[in-house]
Amino acid sequence: MAEIIQRDGTWTFDGDTVRIVPGSDKRVSLLRKSLGEIAVPLRALAGITFEQGRKSGRLRLRLREGADPLTRVAGGKLDDGSDPYQLTVESDRTGVAEYVVDEVRNALLLDEVESGPTDRYLLPGPSLPITMGAGDGTVTFDGEQIRLEWNWKTEESKSSRGMTTLAIRDVDSVEWRPSAGMENGFLRFVVGKGNSPAPKYDPLSVELYGFRKDPLMALVAAAVVARMPHPNAAPAAVPDLTKTADGADVPPQPAASGDDHDALLRRLRELGELHQAGILTEEEFTTAKQAVLKRL
């Protein structure tokens, strides 16, 4: 077992998992403390490095693309202090850091771990339920519903609408951006393909002002993304409804008469169930639904 203990935290590698525990030092970021312990499986790693500086060094884990919802949401925009996959190493622990690097690299070689993208999340993301407040709002997510509540800093045109509630199945994507210079950041839940208003006025966005709690919104974003379809996952195959399970042709069904509303309504329910199960895409579902509605 390889282990390194620093004020920022403790990294332990047992041959299968890199376990990261945040330190208790007051300088450790709120994001790391809120995220808590992370268990990174070997198969989620693309590499590890140690960078030696003048006064201290830095251990860095490099995760495979698509393996971690937090890394996906952050897109490299987390500052070094908030990035849980970095560890500041004091100068007298350089040898220990290099030993950890060698152990992890050897395990990656021996297990022949691929370094390319993954088609599913190998880390679960932040635990639920999760509630974080920053900027002009507070976001709560329980695995199914996202709730946005506003505070005294919220633009009146947005807060006057009251609390916003959103089902995760309606969310197409999640965006998190930290503040940069004079530009405020935001956490946005995207629904549909239309242009979203500025975060200041968007009831599906929390505007961030560059304060120390801002990175916490990246945890909410990661928790939601972890429970959405993976972007690299292969699309589910649509079953051939003209064939039976053994491959035989299904006899053609007589067309429903203009008055046979029950049959058409049953077909709509079937299409809805296939869509909710992820078998039909949004486009396929819309096309099929419109065809049935025209016959009603």
mmCIF file of C-alpha atoms in Angstrom:
data_model
loop_
_atom_site.group_PDB
_atom_site.id
_atom_site.type_symbol
_atom_site.label_atom_id
_atom_site.label_comp_id
_atom_site.label_asym_id
_atom_site.label_seq_id
_atom_site.Cartn_x
_atom_site.Cartn_y
_atom_site.Cartn_z
ATOM 1 C CA MET A 1 0.000 0.000 0.000
ATOM 2 C CA ALA A 2 1.194 3.515 -0.844
ATOM 3 C CA GLU A 3 0.085 6.474 1.258
ATOM 4 C CA ILE A 4 0.925 10.142 1.506
ATOM 5 C CA ILE A 5 -0.439 12.391 4.274
ATOM 6 C CA GLN A 6 -0.378 16.175 3.862
ATOM 7 C CA ARG A 7 -2.224 19.167 5.260
ATOM 8 C CA ASP A 8 -4.363 19.297 2.094
ATOM 9 C CA GLY A 9 -5.399 15.695 2.539
ATOM 10 C CA THR A 10 -4.407 12.033 2.400
ATOM 11 C CA TRP A 11 -4.039 9.842 -0.693
ATOM 12 C CA THR A 12 -3.947 6.066 -0.291
ATOM 13 C CA PHE A 13 -3.477 3.483 -3.043
ATOM 14 C CA ASP A 14 -4.152 -0.209 -2.363
ATOM 15 C CA GLY A 15 -3.538 -1.537 -5.877
ATOM 16 C CA ASP A 16 -7.161 -1.122 -7.031
ATOM 17 C CA THR A 17 -8.316 2.257 -5.765
ATOM 18 C CA VAL A 18 -6.868 5.695 -5.044
ATOM 19 C CA ARG A 19 -8.682 6.900 -1.942
ATOM 20 C CA ILE A 20 -8.681 10.678 -1.446
ATOM 21 C CA VAL A 21 -9.585 12.141 1.951
ATOM 22 C CA PRO A 22 -9.618 15.958 2.304
ATOM 23 C CA GLY A 23 -7.528 17.481 5.063
ATOM 24 C CA SER A 24 -8.908 19.336 8.052
ATOM 25 C CA ASP A 25 -6.664 22.378 7.561
ATOM 26 C CA LYS A 26 -8.635 25.642 7.405
ATOM 27 C CA ARG A 27 -7.090 26.371 4.004
ATOM 28 C CA VAL A 28 -8.711 23.306 2.416
ATOM 29 C CA SER A 29 -11.442 24.479 0.029
ATOM 30 C CA LEU A 30 -15.155 24.234 0.783
ATOM 31 C CA LEU A 31 -15.633 22.102 -2.316
ATOM 32 C CA ARG A 32 -13.184 19.453 -1.097
ATOM 33 C CA LYS A 33 -14.674 19.415 2.374
ATOM 34 C CA SER A 34 -18.228 19.204 1.026
ATOM 35 C CA LEU A 35 -17.357 16.459 -1.456
ATOM 36 C CA GLY A 36 -15.723 14.374 1.248
ATOM 37 C CA GLU A 37 -13.874 11.132 0.608
ATOM 38 C CA ILE A 38 -13.475 10.010 -3.004
ATOM 39 C CA ALA A 39 -12.672 6.459 -4.115
ATOM 40 C CA VAL A 40 -11.162 6.525 -7.623
ATOM 41 C CA PRO A 41 -11.031 3.043 -9.196
ATOM 42 C CA LEU A 42 -7.892 2.226 -11.158
ATOM 43 C CA ARG A 43 -9.910 1.750 -14.363
ATOM 44 C CA ALA A 44 -10.984 5.416 -14.160
ATOM 45 C CA LEU A 45 -7.388 6.692 -14.311
ATOM 46 C CA ALA A 46 -5.529 7.833 -17.402
ATOM 47 C CA GLY A 47 -2.370 8.735 -15.489
ATOM 48 C CA ILE A 48 -0.673 10.368 -12.491
ATOM 49 C CA THR A 49 2.127 12.933 -12.262
ATOM 50 C CA PHE A 50 4.230 14.666 -9.636
ATOM 51 C CA GLU A 51 5.466 18.196 -10.340
ATOM 52 C CA GLN A 52 8.297 19.463 -8.169
ATOM 53 C CA GLY A 53 8.306 23.185 -7.357
ATOM 54 C CA ARG A 54 10.631 25.455 -5.431
ATOM 55 C CA LYS A 55 8.974 25.152 -2.047
ATOM 56 C CA SER A 56 6.463 22.381 -2.650
ATOM 57 C CA GLY A 57 5.321 19.910 -5.267
ATOM 58 C CA ARG A 58 1.973 18.818 -6.633
ATOM 59 C CA LEU A 59 0.495 15.377 -7.197
ATOM 60 C CA ARG A 60 -2.079 15.231 -9.983
ATOM 61 C CA LEU A 61 -4.442 12.469 -11.024
ATOM 62 C CA ARG A 62 -5.558 12.495 -14.639
ATOM 63 C CA LEU A 63 -8.923 10.809 -15.125
ATOM 64 C CA ARG A 64 -10.205 9.245 -18.310
ATOM 65 C CA GLU A 65 -12.565 11.406 -20.307
ATOM 66 C CA GLY A 66 -16.138 10.705 -19.258
ATOM 67 C CA ALA A 67 -15.198 8.761 -16.117
ATOM 68 C CA ASP A 68 -16.134 11.451 -13.592
ATOM 69 C CA PRO A 69 -19.200 13.726 -13.700
ATOM 70 C CA LEU A 70 -17.437 16.478 -11.713
ATOM 71 C CA THR A 71 -14.497 16.597 -14.119
ATOM 72 C CA ARG A 72 -16.916 16.668 -17.045
ATOM 73 C CA VAL A 73 -18.933 19.555 -15.597
ATOM 74 C CA ALA A 74 -15.894 21.568 -14.513
ATOM 75 C CA GLY A 75 -14.171 21.270 -17.895
ATOM 76 C CA GLY A 76 -10.790 22.175 -16.393
ATOM 77 C CA LYS A 77 -12.147 25.415 -14.888
ATOM 78 C CA LEU A 78 -11.805 24.511 -11.203
ATOM 79 C CA ASP A 79 -8.980 26.415 -9.537
ATOM 80 C CA ASP A 80 -6.101 24.374 -8.115
ATOM 81 C CA GLY A 81 -7.349 24.781 -4.551
ATOM 82 C CA SER A 82 -10.774 23.358 -5.385
ATOM 83 C CA ASP A 83 -9.633 20.530 -7.679
ATOM 84 C CA PRO A 84 -9.936 17.322 -5.589
ATOM 85 C CA TYR A 85 -7.549 15.460 -7.888
ATOM 86 C CA GLN A 86 -4.565 17.601 -6.902
ATOM 87 C CA LEU A 87 -2.521 17.427 -3.702
ATOM 88 C CA THR A 88 0.066 19.926 -2.497
ATOM 89 C CA VAL A 89 3.188 18.038 -1.353
ATOM 90 C CA GLU A 90 5.683 19.526 1.100
ATOM 91 C CA SER A 91 9.334 19.420 0.088
ATOM 92 C CA ASP A 92 10.253 16.789 2.676
ATOM 93 C CA ARG A 93 7.672 14.352 1.232
ATOM 94 C CA THR A 94 8.948 14.371 -2.343
ATOM 95 C CA GLY A 95 10.194 10.805 -2.108
ATOM 96 C CA VAL A 96 6.838 9.563 -0.818
ATOM 97 C CA ALA A 97 5.016 11.328 -3.656
ATOM 98 C CA GLU A 98 7.297 9.755 -6.238
ATOM 99 C CA TYR A 99 6.691 6.319 -4.674
ATOM 100 C CA VAL A 100 2.911 6.812 -4.973
ATOM 101 C CA VAL A 101 3.336 7.773 -8.633
ATOM 102 C CA ASP A 102 5.431 4.672 -9.344
ATOM 103 C CA GLU A 103 2.922 2.361 -7.631
ATOM 104 C CA VAL A 104 -0.057 3.754 -9.532
ATOM 105 C CA ARG A 105 1.758 3.748 -12.868
ATOM 106 C CA ASN A 106 2.927 0.158 -12.393
ATOM 107 C CA ALA A 107 -0.631 -0.932 -11.573
ATOM 108 C CA LEU A 108 -1.945 0.806 -14.695
ATOM 109 C CA LEU A 109 0.620 -1.044 -16.817
ATOM 110 C CA LEU A 110 0.089 -4.445 -15.183
ATOM 111 C CA ASP A 111 -3.710 -4.195 -15.412
ATOM 112 C CA GLU A 112 -3.487 -2.808 -18.965
ATOM 113 C CA VAL A 113 -5.952 -0.070 -18.114
ATOM 114 C CA GLU A 114 -7.138 1.838 -21.175
ATOM 115 C CA SER A 115 -6.574 5.594 -21.120
ATOM 116 C CA GLY A 116 -9.257 6.523 -23.660
ATOM 117 C CA PRO A 117 -12.790 7.852 -23.082
ATOM 118 C CA THR A 118 -15.368 5.844 -21.146
ATOM 119 C CA ASP A 119 -18.994 5.251 -22.141
ATOM 120 C CA ARG A 120 -20.286 5.427 -18.565
ATOM 121 C CA TYR A 121 -19.428 7.208 -15.338
ATOM 122 C CA LEU A 122 -16.981 5.222 -13.218
ATOM 123 C CA LEU A 123 -17.369 7.565 -10.234
ATOM 124 C CA PRO A 124 -20.830 8.124 -8.734
ATOM 125 C CA GLY A 125 -20.642 11.877 -8.253
ATOM 126 C CA PRO A 126 -21.706 13.739 -5.087
ATOM 127 C CA SER A 127 -24.116 11.926 -2.776
ATOM 128 C CA LEU A 128 -27.798 12.825 -2.538
ATOM 129 C CA PRO A 129 -29.776 14.718 -1.480
ATOM 130 C CA ILE A 130 -27.610 17.784 -2.060
ATOM 131 C CA THR A 131 -28.320 21.432 -1.254
ATOM 132 C CA MET A 132 -25.904 24.265 -2.055
ATOM 133 C CA GLY A 133 -26.284 28.026 -1.906
ATOM 134 C CA ALA A 134 -24.167 30.618 -3.705
ATOM 135 C CA GLY A 135 -24.660 33.730 -5.771
ATOM 136 C CA ASP A 136 -28.322 34.655 -6.129
ATOM 137 C CA GLY A 137 -29.860 31.297 -5.220
ATOM 138 C CA THR A 138 -29.905 27.920 -3.526
ATOM 139 C CA VAL A 139 -30.256 24.656 -5.440
ATOM 140 C CA THR A 140 -31.552 21.360 -4.034
ATOM 141 C CA PHE A 141 -31.493 18.049 -5.908
ATOM 142 C CA ASP A 142 -32.943 14.768 -4.613
ATOM 143 C CA GLY A 143 -32.273 12.558 -7.639
ATOM 144 C CA GLU A 144 -35.534 13.374 -9.434
ATOM 145 C CA GLN A 145 -36.399 17.013 -8.804
ATOM 146 C CA ILE A 146 -34.252 20.156 -8.993
ATOM 147 C CA ARG A 147 -35.438 23.075 -6.876
ATOM 148 C CA LEU A 148 -34.091 26.639 -7.247
ATOM 149 C CA GLU A 149 -34.860 29.176 -4.521
ATOM 150 C CA TRP A 150 -33.897 32.845 -4.653
ATOM 151 C CA ASN A 151 -32.436 35.330 -2.161
ATOM 152 C CA TRP A 152 -32.247 39.084 -1.709
ATOM 153 C CA LYS A 153 -29.550 39.397 -4.406
ATOM 154 C CA THR A 154 -31.802 37.972 -7.130
ATOM 155 C CA GLU A 155 -33.061 40.224 -9.925
ATOM 156 C CA GLU A 156 -36.728 41.031 -9.237
ATOM 157 C CA SER A 157 -37.945 39.844 -12.632
ATOM 158 C CA LYS A 158 -36.566 36.399 -11.760
ATOM 159 C CA SER A 159 -37.422 36.185 -8.064
ATOM 160 C CA SER A 160 -40.986 37.401 -8.621
ATOM 161 C CA ARG A 161 -41.770 34.075 -10.316
ATOM 162 C CA GLY A 162 -41.094 32.272 -7.074
ATOM 163 C CA MET A 163 -39.292 28.985 -6.585
ATOM 164 C CA THR A 164 -38.454 27.035 -9.756
ATOM 165 C CA THR A 165 -38.953 23.259 -9.789
ATOM 166 C CA LEU A 166 -37.609 21.106 -12.605
ATOM 167 C CA ALA A 167 -37.708 17.348 -13.226
ATOM 168 C CA ILE A 168 -34.358 15.837 -14.192
ATOM 169 C CA ARG A 169 -35.966 14.028 -17.140
ATOM 170 C CA ASP A 170 -36.703 17.456 -18.672
ATOM 171 C CA VAL A 171 -33.086 18.648 -18.450
ATOM 172 C CA ASP A 172 -31.103 18.430 -21.698
ATOM 173 C CA SER A 173 -27.757 19.596 -20.305
ATOM 174 C CA VAL A 174 -26.104 21.308 -17.336
ATOM 175 C CA GLU A 175 -23.583 24.144 -17.553
ATOM 176 C CA TRP A 176 -21.324 25.514 -14.816
ATOM 177 C CA ARG A 177 -18.948 28.436 -15.305
ATOM 178 C CA PRO A 178 -16.906 30.210 -12.608
ATOM 179 C CA SER A 179 -16.553 33.967 -12.589
ATOM 180 C CA ALA A 180 -13.705 35.309 -14.726
ATOM 181 C CA GLY A 181 -12.510 38.882 -14.396
ATOM 182 C CA MET A 182 -15.512 41.211 -14.563
ATOM 183 C CA GLU A 183 -17.786 38.490 -15.934
ATOM 184 C CA ASN A 184 -20.034 36.661 -13.482
ATOM 185 C CA GLY A 185 -20.299 32.887 -13.515
ATOM 186 C CA PHE A 186 -23.400 30.720 -13.469
ATOM 187 C CA LEU A 187 -24.988 27.317 -13.006
ATOM 188 C CA ARG A 188 -27.573 26.703 -15.734
ATOM 189 C CA PHE A 189 -30.022 23.887 -16.387
ATOM 190 C CA VAL A 190 -30.739 23.822 -20.120
ATOM 191 C CA VAL A 191 -34.176 22.758 -21.331
ATOM 192 C CA GLY A 192 -34.807 22.635 -25.088
ATOM 193 C CA LYS A 193 -32.680 24.104 -27.844
ATOM 194 C CA GLY A 194 -33.698 27.756 -27.705
ATOM 195 C CA ASN A 195 -31.394 30.551 -26.546
ATOM 196 C CA SER A 196 -31.387 31.021 -22.764
ATOM 197 C CA PRO A 197 -31.606 34.521 -21.267
ATOM 198 C CA ALA A 198 -28.685 35.926 -19.305
ATOM 199 C CA PRO A 199 -28.240 34.075 -15.956
ATOM 200 C CA LYS A 200 -29.254 37.238 -14.117
ATOM 201 C CA TYR A 201 -32.776 36.918 -15.570
ATOM 202 C CA ASP A 202 -32.968 33.169 -16.224
ATOM 203 C CA PRO A 203 -35.203 31.243 -13.753
ATOM 204 C CA LEU A 204 -33.241 28.075 -14.631
ATOM 205 C CA SER A 205 -29.883 29.637 -13.727
ATOM 206 C CA VAL A 206 -28.035 30.713 -10.603
ATOM 207 C CA GLU A 207 -25.785 33.706 -11.143
ATOM 208 C CA LEU A 208 -22.377 33.517 -9.412
ATOM 209 C CA TYR A 209 -20.360 36.533 -8.329
ATOM 210 C CA GLY A 210 -16.910 35.108 -7.695
ATOM 211 C CA PHE A 211 -17.204 34.402 -3.963
ATOM 212 C CA ARG A 212 -15.702 31.438 -2.128
ATOM 213 C CA LYS A 213 -18.909 29.351 -2.229
ATOM 214 C CA ASP A 214 -19.203 29.480 -6.023
ATOM 215 C CA PRO A 215 -17.380 26.162 -6.661
ATOM 216 C CA LEU A 216 -20.037 24.386 -4.556
ATOM 217 C CA MET A 217 -22.451 24.818 -7.455
ATOM 218 C CA ALA A 218 -20.168 22.578 -9.509
ATOM 219 C CA LEU A 219 -21.038 19.792 -7.048
ATOM 220 C CA VAL A 220 -24.763 20.274 -7.722
ATOM 221 C CA ALA A 221 -24.088 20.216 -11.452
ATOM 222 C CA ALA A 222 -22.058 17.009 -11.106
ATOM 223 C CA ALA A 223 -24.779 15.333 -9.018
ATOM 224 C CA VAL A 224 -27.351 16.045 -11.733
ATOM 225 C CA VAL A 225 -25.085 15.080 -14.647
ATOM 226 C CA ALA A 226 -24.185 11.772 -12.941
ATOM 227 C CA ARG A 227 -27.854 10.775 -13.148
ATOM 228 C CA MET A 228 -28.365 11.795 -16.776
ATOM 229 C CA PRO A 229 -27.542 9.639 -19.835
ATOM 230 C CA HIS A 230 -23.803 9.450 -20.486
ATOM 231 C CA PRO A 231 -22.790 11.478 -23.574
ATOM 232 C CA ASN A 232 -20.583 8.641 -24.880
ATOM 233 C CA ALA A 233 -23.122 5.867 -24.373
ATOM 234 C CA ALA A 234 -24.294 4.042 -27.493
ATOM 235 C CA PRO A 235 -27.902 4.851 -28.386
ATOM 236 C CA ALA A 236 -30.394 2.180 -27.440
ATOM 237 C CA ALA A 237 -31.495 0.046 -30.359
ATOM 238 C CA VAL A 238 -35.083 0.597 -31.477
ATOM 239 C CA PRO A 239 -36.863 -2.765 -31.659
ATOM 240 C CA ASP A 240 -38.125 -3.937 -35.044
ATOM 241 C CA LEU A 241 -41.873 -3.896 -34.465
ATOM 242 C CA THR A 242 -42.434 -5.817 -37.750
ATOM 243 C CA LYS A 243 -40.718 -8.935 -36.371
ATOM 244 C CA THR A 244 -41.558 -11.336 -33.561
ATOM 245 C CA ALA A 245 -38.974 -12.458 -31.004
ATOM 246 C CA ASP A 246 -37.999 -15.407 -33.222
ATOM 247 C CA GLY A 247 -37.596 -13.221 -36.300
ATOM 248 C CA ALA A 248 -40.881 -14.100 -38.015
ATOM 249 C CA ASP A 249 -42.929 -11.407 -39.734
ATOM 250 C CA VAL A 250 -45.717 -9.870 -37.698
ATOM 251 C CA PRO A 251 -49.014 -10.063 -39.574
ATOM 252 C CA PRO A 252 -50.192 -6.600 -40.666
ATOM 253 C CA GLN A 253 -52.766 -5.124 -38.321
ATOM 254 C CA PRO A 254 -55.920 -3.590 -39.713
ATOM 255 C CA ALA A 255 -55.902 0.176 -39.688
ATOM 256 C CA ALA A 256 -57.979 1.708 -36.959
ATOM 257 C CA SER A 257 -61.129 3.361 -38.135
ATOM 258 C CA GLY A 258 -61.672 7.032 -37.591
ATOM 259 C CA ASP A 259 -63.916 6.178 -34.621
ATOM 260 C CA ASP A 260 -61.529 3.661 -32.991
ATOM 261 C CA HIS A 261 -60.073 6.166 -30.523
ATOM 262 C CA ASP A 262 -59.273 3.536 -27.874
ATOM 263 C CA ALA A 263 -56.800 1.727 -30.141
ATOM 264 C CA LEU A 264 -55.065 4.964 -31.039
ATOM 265 C CA LEU A 265 -54.896 6.067 -27.409
ATOM 266 C CA ARG A 266 -53.376 2.721 -26.458
ATOM 267 C CA ARG A 267 -50.763 3.266 -29.181
ATOM 268 C CA LEU A 268 -49.940 6.687 -27.759
ATOM 269 C CA ARG A 269 -49.441 5.192 -24.299
ATOM 270 C CA GLU A 270 -47.153 2.498 -25.749
ATOM 271 C CA LEU A 271 -45.077 5.129 -27.539
ATOM 272 C CA GLY A 272 -44.829 7.149 -24.326
ATOM 273 C CA GLU A 273 -43.595 4.107 -22.385
ATOM 274 C CA LEU A 274 -40.950 3.358 -25.051
ATOM 275 C CA HIS A 275 -39.799 6.991 -24.905
ATOM 276 C CA GLN A 276 -39.564 7.058 -21.085
ATOM 277 C CA ALA A 277 -37.596 3.804 -21.153
ATOM 278 C CA GLY A 278 -35.065 5.392 -23.505
ATOM 279 C CA ILE A 279 -35.862 3.012 -26.386
ATOM 280 C CA LEU A 280 -37.219 5.795 -28.600
ATOM 281 C CA THR A 281 -35.318 9.046 -29.039
ATOM 282 C CA GLU A 282 -37.088 12.378 -28.680
ATOM 283 C CA GLU A 283 -37.198 12.771 -32.474
ATOM 284 C CA GLU A 284 -38.510 9.240 -33.056
ATOM 285 C CA PHE A 285 -41.153 9.665 -30.371
ATOM 286 C CA THR A 286 -42.326 13.025 -31.774
ATOM 287 C CA THR A 287 -42.594 11.664 -35.324
ATOM 288 C CA ALA A 288 -44.539 8.566 -34.250
ATOM 289 C CA LYS A 289 -46.804 10.565 -31.945
ATOM 290 C CA GLN A 290 -47.683 13.045 -34.699
ATOM 291 C CA ALA A 291 -48.580 10.189 -37.040
ATOM 292 C CA VAL A 292 -50.992 8.728 -34.467
ATOM 293 C CA LEU A 293 -52.503 12.124 -33.621
ATOM 294 C CA LYS A 294 -53.306 12.749 -37.276
ATOM 295 C CA ARG A 295 -55.465 9.595 -37.248
ATOM 296 C CA LEU A 296 -57.404 10.667 -34.153
#
